[in-house]
Short mmCIF file of C-alpha atoms and ligand atoms in Angstrom, two decimals:
data_model
loop_
_atom_site.label_atom_id
_atom_site.label_comp_id
_atom_site.label_asym_id
_atom_site.label_seq_id
_atom_site.Cartn_x
_atom_site.Cartn_y
_atom_site.Cartn_z
CA MET A 1 31.52 -17.50 -10.47
CA ARG A 2 33.06 -14.58 -12.35
CA VAL A 3 31.53 -11.30 -11.20
CA ALA A 4 32.46 -8.12 -13.16
CA LEU A 5 31.01 -4.74 -12.23
CA GLU A 6 31.87 -1.15 -11.97
CA ILE A 7 32.55 0.38 -8.56
CA ASN A 8 33.00 4.09 -8.12
CA GLY A 9 33.91 4.43 -11.76
CA ASP A 10 36.51 1.58 -11.77
CA ASP A 11 35.99 -1.83 -13.28
CA TYR A 12 36.42 -4.92 -11.12
CA ALA A 13 36.21 -8.62 -12.02
CA ARG A 14 36.74 -11.45 -9.42
CA ASP A 15 36.03 -15.10 -9.14
CA VAL A 16 33.78 -15.58 -5.99
CA GLU A 17 31.40 -17.99 -4.44
CA PRO A 18 28.13 -17.78 -6.35
CA ASP A 19 26.01 -16.89 -3.26
CA LEU A 20 28.37 -14.26 -1.98
CA THR A 21 26.53 -10.95 -1.09
CA LEU A 22 27.41 -7.69 -2.60
CA LEU A 23 28.25 -6.51 0.92
CA SER A 24 30.94 -9.31 1.36
CA PHE A 25 32.15 -8.67 -2.11
CA LEU A 26 32.79 -5.02 -1.30
CA ARG A 27 34.25 -5.52 2.20
CA ASP A 28 35.97 -8.91 2.20
CA VAL A 29 37.03 -9.28 -1.44
CA LEU A 30 37.80 -5.72 -2.41
CA GLY A 31 38.60 -4.28 1.07
CA LEU A 32 36.08 -1.42 0.60
CA THR A 33 35.09 -1.34 4.24
CA GLY A 34 33.28 2.04 4.22
CA THR A 35 30.07 0.07 3.64
CA LYS A 36 29.15 -1.32 7.08
CA TRP A 37 28.10 -4.84 8.18
CA GLY A 38 25.15 -4.51 10.51
CA CYS A 39 22.07 -6.64 10.84
CA LEU A 40 22.38 -8.65 7.55
CA THR A 41 18.59 -8.77 7.40
CA GLY A 42 17.72 -5.58 5.57
CA ASP A 43 16.52 -3.65 8.70
CA CYS A 44 19.41 -1.25 9.60
CA GLY A 45 20.61 0.20 6.30
CA ALA A 46 24.27 0.38 7.34
CA CYS A 47 25.13 -1.55 4.18
CA THR A 48 23.30 0.78 1.84
CA VAL A 49 25.05 1.36 -1.53
CA LEU A 50 23.70 2.68 -4.86
CA VAL A 51 23.30 0.21 -7.77
CA ASP A 52 22.69 2.05 -11.07
CA GLY A 53 21.97 5.13 -8.90
CA LYS A 54 19.32 3.50 -6.71
CA PRO A 55 19.75 2.62 -2.98
CA VAL A 56 19.80 -0.97 -2.05
CA VAL A 57 20.82 -2.93 1.10
CA SER A 58 23.98 -4.78 -0.02
CA CYS A 59 23.47 -7.54 2.52
CA LEU A 60 20.41 -8.76 0.62
CA GLN A 61 21.74 -8.74 -2.85
CA LEU A 62 24.06 -11.26 -4.36
CA ALA A 63 27.22 -9.89 -5.97
CA CYS A 64 26.30 -11.82 -9.11
CA GLN A 65 22.96 -9.93 -9.23
CA ALA A 66 24.96 -6.78 -9.63
CA GLN A 67 26.77 -8.17 -12.63
CA GLY A 68 27.58 -5.48 -15.19
CA ARG A 69 26.09 -2.71 -13.01
CA GLU A 70 27.40 0.53 -11.61
CA VAL A 71 27.86 0.48 -7.88
CA THR A 72 28.55 3.68 -5.81
CA THR A 73 29.80 3.26 -2.27
CA VAL A 74 30.68 5.94 0.40
CA GLU A 75 34.33 5.77 -0.87
CA GLY A 76 33.11 7.06 -4.26
CA LEU A 77 31.64 10.30 -2.89
CA GLU A 78 34.79 12.20 -2.07
CA THR A 79 35.53 14.91 -4.59
CA PRO A 80 38.93 16.42 -5.40
CA GLY A 81 38.09 19.17 -3.00
CA GLY A 82 37.45 16.76 -0.13
CA LEU A 83 34.10 15.55 1.34
CA ASP A 84 31.05 16.14 -0.83
CA GLU A 85 28.25 18.42 0.42
CA VAL A 86 26.32 15.62 2.13
CA GLN A 87 29.38 14.28 4.03
CA ALA A 88 30.43 17.76 4.99
CA ALA A 89 27.03 18.66 6.27
CA PHE A 90 26.97 15.51 8.44
CA VAL A 91 30.27 16.56 9.99
CA SER A 92 29.37 20.22 10.51
CA ASN A 93 25.91 19.51 11.96
CA GLY A 94 27.10 16.81 14.44
CA ALA A 95 24.93 14.29 12.50
CA THR A 96 27.61 11.67 13.30
CA GLN A 97 28.44 10.27 16.66
CA CYS A 98 29.79 6.74 16.63
CA GLY A 99 29.59 6.99 12.88
CA PHE A 100 28.46 3.34 12.22
CA CYS A 101 25.29 4.31 10.54
CA THR A 102 26.85 7.24 8.60
CA PRO A 103 28.02 5.62 5.34
CA GLY A 104 24.59 4.09 4.86
CA MET A 105 22.77 7.25 5.78
CA VAL A 106 24.92 9.36 3.45
CA MET A 107 24.22 6.94 0.55
CA SER A 108 20.43 7.11 1.20
CA VAL A 109 20.69 10.92 1.20
CA GLU A 110 22.67 10.92 -2.11
CA ALA A 111 19.81 8.82 -3.60
CA LEU A 112 17.20 11.13 -2.23
CA LEU A 113 18.82 14.31 -3.53
CA ARG A 114 19.31 12.89 -6.99
CA THR A 115 15.46 12.61 -7.39
CA ASN A 116 14.31 15.36 -5.02
CA PRO A 117 16.75 18.28 -4.69
CA SER A 118 14.63 20.15 -2.05
CA PRO A 119 13.07 17.59 0.27
CA ASN A 120 11.14 18.66 3.30
CA GLU A 121 11.51 17.09 6.69
CA ALA A 122 8.78 14.49 6.20
CA GLU A 123 10.32 13.35 2.87
CA ILE A 124 13.82 13.17 4.48
CA ARG A 125 12.51 11.08 7.28
CA GLU A 126 10.69 8.76 4.89
CA ALA A 127 13.81 8.47 2.67
CA LEU A 128 15.84 7.51 5.85
CA ALA A 129 13.28 5.19 7.45
CA GLY A 130 15.50 2.25 6.53
CA ASN A 131 18.63 3.70 8.06
CA LEU A 132 18.71 3.11 11.81
CA CYS A 133 20.84 5.34 14.09
CA ARG A 134 21.30 4.49 17.75
CA CYS A 135 23.19 7.66 18.64
CA THR A 136 21.99 10.94 17.20
CA GLY A 137 18.15 10.88 17.65
CA TYR A 138 17.89 11.69 13.90
CA SER A 139 17.21 15.57 14.31
CA LYS A 140 20.86 16.49 13.59
CA ILE A 141 20.73 14.19 10.63
CA VAL A 142 17.61 15.89 9.26
CA ASP A 143 19.40 19.22 9.75
CA ALA A 144 22.44 18.04 7.79
CA VAL A 145 20.29 16.85 4.93
CA LEU A 146 18.36 20.16 4.67
CA GLN A 147 21.78 22.01 4.70
CA ALA A 148 23.31 19.73 2.13
CA ALA A 149 20.31 20.00 -0.16
CA ALA A 150 20.49 23.86 0.07
CA GLU A 151 24.20 23.83 -0.65
CA ARG A 152 23.85 21.54 -3.57
CA ARG A 153 21.07 23.69 -5.06
CA SER A 154 23.12 26.83 -4.85
CA ALA A 155 26.14 25.16 -6.17
CA VAL A 156 24.12 23.95 -9.13
CA GLY A 157 22.75 27.45 -9.60
CA SER A 158 26.24 29.09 -9.49
CA PRO A 159 28.43 29.59 -12.50
CA ALA A 160 31.20 27.71 -10.75
CA ALA A 161 29.29 24.43 -11.25
CA ASP A 162 29.61 24.75 -15.00
CA VAL A 163 33.37 24.14 -14.90
CA SER A 164 32.83 20.33 -14.83
CA MET B 1 26.18 -22.60 0.44
CA ALA B 2 24.04 -22.26 -2.64
CA ASP B 3 24.92 -22.46 -6.26
CA VAL B 4 23.41 -19.79 -8.49
CA PHE B 5 21.98 -20.46 -12.01
CA ILE B 6 21.46 -17.37 -14.17
CA PRO B 7 18.98 -18.31 -16.87
CA GLY B 8 18.92 -16.59 -20.24
CA SER B 9 15.19 -16.90 -20.62
CA LEU B 10 11.97 -17.76 -18.78
CA GLU B 11 12.04 -21.23 -20.45
CA GLU B 12 15.54 -21.86 -19.16
CA ALA B 13 14.54 -20.95 -15.68
CA VAL B 14 11.47 -23.27 -15.78
CA ASP B 15 13.56 -26.18 -17.25
CA PHE B 16 16.23 -25.78 -14.58
CA LEU B 17 13.58 -25.66 -11.77
CA ALA B 18 11.78 -28.68 -13.12
CA ASP B 19 15.14 -30.57 -13.36
CA HIS B 20 15.89 -29.79 -9.60
CA PRO B 21 12.47 -29.80 -8.09
CA THR B 22 13.56 -30.33 -4.50
CA THR B 23 16.76 -28.42 -4.38
CA ALA B 24 16.29 -25.33 -6.55
CA MET B 25 14.39 -22.10 -5.77
CA PRO B 26 13.88 -18.92 -7.72
CA ILE B 27 15.27 -15.68 -6.34
CA ALA B 28 14.03 -12.22 -7.40
CA GLY B 29 14.81 -9.24 -5.09
CA GLY B 30 16.10 -11.59 -2.42
CA THR B 31 14.52 -9.54 0.47
CA ASP B 32 12.59 -12.53 1.74
CA LEU B 33 14.75 -15.30 0.49
CA LEU B 34 18.09 -14.15 1.84
CA VAL B 35 16.62 -13.26 5.18
CA ASP B 36 15.16 -16.80 5.41
CA ALA B 37 18.48 -18.24 4.39
CA ARG B 38 20.29 -16.10 7.04
CA THR B 39 17.86 -16.98 9.77
CA GLY B 40 17.88 -20.73 8.88
CA ARG B 41 14.28 -20.79 7.90
CA SER B 42 15.20 -22.21 4.42
CA ARG B 43 18.41 -23.74 2.95
CA PRO B 44 18.26 -23.62 -0.78
CA GLU B 45 20.98 -25.55 -2.55
CA ARG B 46 20.41 -23.93 -5.84
CA LEU B 47 19.13 -20.47 -6.61
CA VAL B 48 17.69 -19.46 -10.08
CA ASP B 49 18.26 -15.77 -10.39
CA LEU B 50 15.23 -14.18 -12.01
CA SER B 51 16.33 -10.71 -11.52
CA GLY B 52 17.89 -10.33 -15.01
CA LEU B 53 14.97 -11.79 -16.92
CA ARG B 54 13.40 -9.49 -19.46
CA GLY B 55 9.67 -9.52 -20.26
CA ILE B 56 8.20 -10.12 -16.82
CA GLU B 57 9.29 -6.67 -15.39
CA GLY B 58 7.07 -3.62 -15.40
CA PHE B 59 3.29 -3.09 -15.71
CA GLU B 60 0.95 -1.84 -18.32
CA LEU B 61 -2.56 -0.43 -18.26
CA ASP B 62 -4.56 -1.24 -21.40
CA GLY B 63 -8.09 0.14 -20.95
CA GLU B 64 -9.43 -1.56 -17.82
CA LEU B 65 -6.80 -4.33 -17.78
CA LEU B 66 -3.83 -3.91 -15.51
CA ARG B 67 -0.97 -6.44 -16.03
CA VAL B 68 1.87 -6.38 -13.47
CA GLY B 69 4.95 -8.40 -14.29
CA ALA B 70 6.14 -10.62 -11.35
CA LEU B 71 9.58 -8.89 -11.39
CA THR B 72 8.08 -5.45 -11.06
CA ARG B 73 9.80 -3.59 -8.17
CA ILE B 74 7.54 -2.26 -5.42
CA ARG B 75 9.34 1.11 -5.73
CA SER B 76 8.27 1.44 -9.49
CA ILE B 77 4.58 1.00 -8.45
CA GLU B 78 4.97 3.53 -5.60
CA LEU B 79 6.23 6.23 -7.98
CA ASP B 80 3.83 5.85 -10.87
CA ALA B 81 1.33 8.74 -11.08
CA GLU B 82 -1.21 6.94 -13.35
CA LEU B 83 -1.31 3.84 -11.04
CA GLY B 84 -1.77 6.37 -8.23
CA ARG B 85 -5.05 7.49 -9.87
CA ARG B 86 -6.35 4.13 -11.14
CA ALA B 87 -5.01 1.70 -8.59
CA THR B 88 -4.60 3.84 -5.58
CA ALA B 89 -4.80 1.01 -2.99
CA LEU B 90 -1.93 -0.78 -4.68
CA VAL B 91 0.29 2.39 -4.67
CA GLU B 92 -0.68 2.97 -0.98
CA ALA B 93 0.33 -0.54 -0.15
CA ALA B 94 3.63 -0.08 -2.00
CA ARG B 95 4.46 3.25 -0.22
CA VAL B 96 4.33 1.59 3.23
CA LEU B 97 6.28 -1.55 2.43
CA GLY B 98 9.66 -1.63 4.19
CA SER B 99 12.13 1.18 3.32
CA VAL B 100 13.21 2.86 0.13
CA GLN B 101 16.08 0.37 -0.14
CA ILE B 102 13.74 -2.67 0.34
CA ARG B 103 11.12 -1.20 -2.11
CA THR B 104 13.83 -0.76 -4.72
CA MET B 105 14.83 -4.43 -4.54
CA ALA B 106 11.53 -6.20 -3.59
CA THR B 107 9.27 -7.49 -6.30
CA VAL B 108 5.57 -7.92 -6.49
CA GLY B 109 6.03 -11.61 -7.49
CA GLY B 110 8.25 -12.25 -4.45
CA ASN B 111 5.76 -10.60 -2.18
CA LEU B 112 3.03 -12.90 -3.43
CA CYS B 113 5.04 -16.16 -3.81
CA HIS B 114 6.49 -16.00 -0.29
CA GLY B 115 2.96 -16.32 1.05
CA THR B 116 3.57 -14.20 4.15
CA PRO B 117 0.16 -13.69 5.85
CA SER B 118 0.95 -9.93 6.47
CA ALA B 119 2.31 -9.40 2.85
CA GLU B 120 1.29 -5.96 1.66
CA MET B 121 0.45 -6.59 -2.03
CA PRO B 122 -2.37 -9.15 -1.96
CA PRO B 123 -5.20 -7.07 -0.50
CA SER B 124 -4.85 -4.35 -3.02
CA LEU B 125 -4.71 -6.79 -5.85
CA LEU B 126 -7.54 -8.93 -4.52
CA VAL B 127 -9.90 -5.92 -4.53
CA HIS B 128 -9.23 -5.69 -8.35
CA ASP B 129 -10.15 -9.41 -8.84
CA ALA B 130 -6.57 -10.24 -9.77
CA VAL B 131 -5.55 -13.44 -11.45
CA ALA B 132 -2.14 -15.05 -11.13
CA GLU B 133 -0.53 -16.04 -14.43
CA ILE B 134 1.82 -18.98 -14.04
CA THR B 135 4.35 -20.74 -16.28
CA GLY B 136 5.47 -24.24 -15.43
CA LYS B 137 6.97 -27.30 -17.12
CA GLY B 138 3.47 -28.22 -18.43
CA GLY B 139 2.85 -24.78 -19.90
CA GLN B 140 0.93 -21.78 -18.80
CA TYR B 141 -2.05 -21.54 -16.51
CA SER B 142 -4.03 -18.90 -14.53
CA VAL B 143 -5.37 -19.08 -10.93
CA PRO B 144 -7.55 -16.39 -9.30
CA LEU B 145 -5.37 -14.70 -6.70
CA ALA B 146 -8.04 -15.48 -4.10
CA ALA B 147 -7.20 -19.12 -4.55
CA PHE B 148 -3.45 -18.67 -4.91
CA PHE B 149 -2.63 -18.65 -1.16
CA VAL B 150 -2.84 -22.00 0.57
CA ALA B 151 -1.30 -21.55 4.05
CA PRO B 152 1.39 -19.39 5.58
CA GLY B 153 4.42 -19.68 3.33
CA ARG B 154 2.57 -21.85 0.81
CA THR B 155 0.95 -21.05 -2.47
CA VAL B 156 -0.61 -23.21 -5.15
CA LEU B 157 2.76 -23.08 -7.12
CA ALA B 158 4.20 -26.51 -7.73
CA PRO B 159 8.00 -26.97 -7.65
CA GLY B 160 9.25 -25.59 -11.00
CA ASP B 161 6.25 -23.15 -11.46
CA LEU B 162 6.97 -19.46 -11.91
CA LEU B 163 4.60 -16.68 -11.43
CA THR B 164 5.00 -14.48 -14.47
CA SER B 165 2.41 -11.76 -13.95
CA VAL B 166 -0.77 -10.70 -12.32
CA ARG B 167 -3.66 -9.29 -14.21
CA ALA B 168 -6.32 -7.13 -12.64
CA ARG B 169 -9.38 -5.12 -13.54
CA VAL B 170 -9.13 -1.36 -12.71
CA PRO B 171 -12.25 0.60 -13.72
CA SER B 172 -11.43 3.84 -15.51
CA SER B 173 -14.06 6.08 -13.96
CA ALA B 174 -16.41 6.42 -10.93
CA ALA B 175 -14.21 4.01 -9.00
CA GLY B 176 -11.88 4.45 -6.04
CA SER B 177 -9.74 2.32 -3.78
CA CYS B 178 -7.72 2.60 -0.60
CA TYR B 179 -5.20 0.59 1.50
CA LEU B 180 -4.88 1.15 5.18
CA ARG B 181 -2.87 -0.59 7.79
CA GLN B 182 -2.17 -0.70 11.51
CA THR B 183 1.37 -1.02 12.70
CA VAL B 184 3.10 -0.86 16.09
CA ARG B 185 5.75 1.58 14.58
CA TRP B 186 5.12 4.22 11.94
CA SER B 187 7.66 2.82 9.42
CA MET B 188 9.78 -0.34 8.93
CA ASP B 189 7.13 -2.52 10.48
CA LEU B 190 4.94 -5.25 9.16
CA ALA B 191 1.16 -4.86 9.13
CA GLY B 192 -0.65 -5.97 12.27
CA VAL B 193 -3.83 -5.48 10.18
CA GLY B 194 -3.96 -4.52 6.47
CA VAL B 195 -7.18 -3.56 4.72
CA ALA B 196 -7.85 -2.74 1.10
CA ALA B 197 -11.25 -1.53 -0.19
CA SER B 198 -12.46 -0.59 -3.69
CA VAL B 199 -15.81 0.73 -4.72
CA HIS B 200 -17.57 1.56 -7.98
CA VAL B 201 -20.25 4.20 -7.66
CA GLU B 202 -23.24 4.54 -10.00
CA GLY B 203 -26.27 6.84 -9.47
CA GLY B 204 -25.06 7.80 -6.00
CA ALA B 205 -24.86 4.27 -4.72
CA VAL B 206 -22.29 1.54 -4.55
CA SER B 207 -22.72 -0.73 -7.59
CA ASN B 208 -19.60 -2.84 -6.76
CA ALA B 209 -17.46 -3.19 -3.67
CA ARG B 210 -14.54 -5.26 -2.72
CA VAL B 211 -12.86 -5.66 0.74
CA ALA B 212 -9.71 -7.71 1.31
CA LEU B 213 -7.57 -8.17 4.43
CA CYS B 214 -4.07 -9.27 5.31
CA ALA B 215 -2.30 -10.23 8.57
CA VAL B 216 -5.57 -11.40 10.20
CA ALA B 217 -5.91 -15.00 8.83
CA PRO B 218 -3.49 -17.66 7.70
CA VAL B 219 -3.75 -16.29 4.08
CA PRO B 220 -4.91 -12.93 2.65
CA MET B 221 -8.70 -12.96 2.31
CA VAL B 222 -11.63 -11.34 0.51
CA VAL B 223 -14.58 -10.46 2.80
CA THR B 224 -17.80 -11.01 0.72
CA GLY B 225 -19.98 -10.33 3.68
CA ALA B 226 -18.51 -6.85 4.11
CA GLU B 227 -18.91 -6.17 0.48
CA ASN B 228 -22.63 -7.11 0.56
CA ALA B 229 -23.24 -4.86 3.52
CA VAL B 230 -22.53 -1.84 1.48
CA MET B 231 -23.77 -2.80 -2.01
CA GLY B 232 -26.54 -0.49 -3.22
CA THR B 233 -26.04 1.86 -0.33
CA SER B 234 -24.45 5.27 -0.22
CA LEU B 235 -22.22 4.21 2.65
CA ALA B 236 -24.41 5.51 5.48
CA PRO B 237 -22.71 5.05 8.94
CA ASP B 238 -24.73 1.99 9.79
CA ALA B 239 -23.85 0.29 6.51
CA LEU B 240 -20.26 1.05 7.10
CA ALA B 241 -20.41 -0.25 10.61
CA GLU B 242 -22.07 -3.48 9.49
CA ALA B 243 -19.26 -4.01 6.94
CA GLY B 244 -16.69 -3.54 9.68
CA ARG B 245 -18.48 -5.96 11.99
CA ARG B 246 -18.75 -8.70 9.22
CA ALA B 247 -15.13 -8.33 8.30
CA ALA B 248 -14.08 -8.63 12.04
CA GLU B 249 -16.25 -11.79 12.34
CA ALA B 250 -15.00 -13.29 9.11
CA CYS B 251 -11.24 -13.02 9.89
CA SER B 252 -9.31 -15.39 12.19
CA PRO B 253 -6.30 -13.41 13.61
CA ILE B 254 -3.67 -14.82 15.94
CA SER B 255 -2.17 -13.11 18.90
CA ASP B 256 1.59 -12.15 18.52
CA ALA B 257 3.90 -9.21 19.04
CA ARG B 258 1.85 -6.99 16.77
CA GLY B 259 -1.35 -7.39 18.79
CA THR B 260 -3.84 -9.78 20.33
CA ALA B 261 -6.48 -11.58 18.23
CA GLU B 262 -9.14 -9.52 19.94
CA TYR B 263 -7.42 -6.23 19.29
CA ARG B 264 -6.88 -7.11 15.68
CA ARG B 265 -10.57 -7.87 15.13
CA GLN B 266 -11.32 -4.54 16.78
CA VAL B 267 -8.95 -2.82 14.47
CA VAL B 268 -10.42 -4.61 11.43
CA SER B 269 -13.89 -3.26 12.38
CA VAL B 270 -12.45 0.21 12.39
CA LEU B 271 -10.24 0.17 9.34
CA VAL B 272 -12.81 -1.45 7.01
CA PRO B 273 -15.28 1.47 7.26
CA ARG B 274 -12.42 4.02 6.93
CA ALA B 275 -11.03 2.32 3.75
CA LEU B 276 -14.42 1.99 2.27
CA ARG B 277 -15.19 5.62 3.00
CA ILE B 278 -11.94 6.91 1.42
CA ALA B 279 -12.49 4.69 -1.60
CA TRP B 280 -15.95 6.18 -1.93
CA LEU B 281 -14.60 9.83 -1.68
CA ARG B 282 -12.10 8.95 -4.33
CA ALA B 283 -14.74 7.39 -6.64
CA THR B 284 -16.92 10.43 -6.30
CA GLY B 285 -14.05 13.03 -6.89
CA SER B 286 -14.23 14.29 -3.29
CA TRP B 287 -10.74 13.31 -2.25
CA PRO B 288 -7.84 15.53 -3.36
CA GLU B 289 -6.32 13.86 -6.32
CA GLY B 290 -2.78 12.40 -5.93
CA SER B 291 -3.08 12.66 -2.12
CA PRO B 292 -2.38 9.49 -0.27
CA ALA B 293 -4.45 8.53 2.72
CA PRO B 294 -2.71 8.57 6.08
CA VAL B 295 -1.50 5.04 6.83
CA ASN B 296 -4.27 4.15 9.24
CA GLY B 297 -6.96 6.44 7.84
CA VAL B 298 -6.72 9.36 10.20
CA TRP B 299 -4.32 12.30 10.51
CA THR B 300 -2.74 11.98 13.88
CA ARG B 301 0.52 13.75 13.37
CA GLU B 302 1.60 17.26 12.28
C1 FAD C 401 13.58 -4.94 6.28
C2 FAD C 401 12.38 -5.55 5.54
C3 FAD C 401 11.12 -4.86 5.66
C4 FAD C 401 10.04 -5.44 5.00
N1 FAD C 401 8.85 -4.86 5.13
C5 FAD C 401 7.78 -5.34 4.51
C6 FAD C 401 6.47 -4.76 4.63
O1 FAD C 401 6.33 -3.73 5.30
N2 FAD C 401 5.44 -5.29 4.01
C7 FAD C 401 5.58 -6.39 3.22
O2 FAD C 401 4.61 -6.90 2.60
N3 FAD C 401 6.79 -6.98 3.04
C8 FAD C 401 7.88 -6.52 3.67
N4 FAD C 401 9.09 -7.06 3.57
C9 FAD C 401 9.10 -8.28 2.77
C10 FAD C 401 9.19 -7.83 1.27
O3 FAD C 401 10.46 -7.23 1.06
C11 FAD C 401 9.13 -9.10 0.44
O4 FAD C 401 7.90 -9.81 0.59
C12 FAD C 401 9.35 -8.86 -1.09
O5 FAD C 401 8.21 -8.22 -1.66
C13 FAD C 401 9.63 -10.13 -1.74
O6 FAD C 401 10.05 -9.87 -3.05
P1 FAD C 401 11.51 -10.37 -3.49
O7 FAD C 401 11.62 -10.02 -4.99
O8 FAD C 401 12.58 -9.73 -2.62
O9 FAD C 401 11.41 -11.95 -3.27
P2 FAD C 401 12.58 -13.00 -2.95
O10 FAD C 401 13.16 -12.90 -1.63
O11 FAD C 401 13.60 -13.08 -4.10
O12 FAD C 401 11.61 -14.32 -3.10
C14 FAD C 401 10.61 -14.57 -2.16
C15 FAD C 401 10.08 -15.94 -2.43
O13 FAD C 401 9.29 -15.98 -3.54
C16 FAD C 401 9.82 -16.84 -4.57
N5 FAD C 401 9.63 -16.24 -5.82
C17 FAD C 401 10.09 -14.99 -6.15
N6 FAD C 401 9.67 -14.61 -7.41
C18 FAD C 401 9.00 -15.68 -7.83
C19 FAD C 401 8.32 -15.92 -9.05
N7 FAD C 401 8.24 -14.97 -10.05
N8 FAD C 401 7.73 -17.12 -9.31
C20 FAD C 401 7.74 -18.08 -8.23
N9 FAD C 401 8.37 -17.87 -7.11
C21 FAD C 401 8.95 -16.69 -6.80
C22 FAD C 401 11.17 -17.14 -4.08
O14 FAD C 401 11.62 -18.51 -4.42
C23 FAD C 401 11.04 -17.02 -2.60
O15 FAD C 401 10.56 -18.18 -2.01
C24 FAD C 401 10.14 -6.59 4.22
C25 FAD C 401 11.41 -7.13 4.04
C26 FAD C 401 12.55 -6.64 4.72
C27 FAD C 401 13.91 -7.33 4.57
S1 FES C 402 23.46 -4.88 7.27
FE1 FES C 402 22.21 -4.60 5.51
S2 FES C 402 20.53 -3.66 6.33
FE2 FES C 402 21.68 -4.09 8.09
S1 FES C 403 26.05 7.75 14.78
FE1 FES C 403 26.11 5.90 15.95
S2 FES C 403 24.56 4.73 14.97
FE2 FES C 403 24.28 6.59 14.06
#
């Protein structure tokens, strides 16, 4: 089956098995291995990507169901200046240990901040309920999200943001 | 390995399913179906992808009639402010289902058609006298949602039938509803007990009440006895306790990882009064508008 979609701003079209998951399409067909392969049953969130700006677990979506849509993966977040605010805040807050959950976490945070630029701790924890981390104990992750949100708000408020 | 058919219309989907009655299955959000396929619980040879079909996605409120398309995503119910006021129990059930990712993908139709005993959507629809609207090879027909569920994993749908929407009656004033559940973990857990209640209040007394449960019987159930216990009352403690007792008697839970049958019955007897009480507070304007109930009816954190 021919699957054509946009990933991180680039168009891709490939002939694939009809029941291939979006996760396998990204990792095995396109080599975009930032998106992680975890439980494959929707529980861990390591495979989270955005489809038309909304977070989904790519292990439970067929690639053909994303036909014609815009997909954003962790590879699409980097800006010309380096890591984006969320990624940078994960690094500077020690919100990453083994790192396996991080790409999925970061994508869920991106989705949260698009709709809620100033989340409180409860809202952050609710938004990340579907992203399991076995290392950090979550509090560093919450700190990172609070910092990323504050930085993004001040960047939007500053004249420098108008350059784009 | 399954083949995938992408129909251009509802009719094409129905025709394809009718032509392949034993091998084809519809797929909507895939959050039940692909887990079943992964864990070997089902092996569909052909999938009919409903996710791109127009016309059965989204909901509309027309006076007291609420119609929810089968393809409506749980997340869009969760985020709707008007539904939050008018069909509060439905929104509360949507809020606790899975994670943001799962709610973004999962559909109302899939939640009903999978027939999981603990599925979150049925109780909150049952308390609004919901009716399932179905399209099959022979045309369209309707079934009261209370008669839709047959056994765990089984509904009245015949091979080739598609659920297209659910219609429900949501009163526009003097009414309130609530959904509560008991879980082992605070999030990302299935209900050990789920309770929805709705009440209509006239002249300071309950003029209509509905109580429905999930996860405590082979199929979601309406508890008429509990409803009768509070009809005409102003929900005094003894009436509430009697409603809880009758609901606990009427259900038939099993013992599993989420609790023993005895414990579940006990929880039913506690959650039914709490849900009725919160529904009453909402109906009488004494509950802060837009404020969801804590998942099990009491504030225990923060
Ligand atoms: C990690 C995780 C957590 C979850 N947590 C909860 C929870 O807390 N509470 C809860 O209730 N559920 C929970 N679920 C299950 C929930 O996601 C599903 O029940 C969901 O609502 C099913 O909808 P879907 O669109 O994904 O269905 P699908 O998986 O696409 O389909 C489910 C079944 O319904 C059939 N079907 C779908 N649409 C139709 C239709 N229109 N007509 C006829 N048949 C149809 C399919 O053939 C299939 O048999 C969870 C799932 C996961 C993976
Ligand atoms: S790999 Fe998709 S949720 Fe775990
Ligand atoms: S950093 Fe190891 S799982 Fe989260």
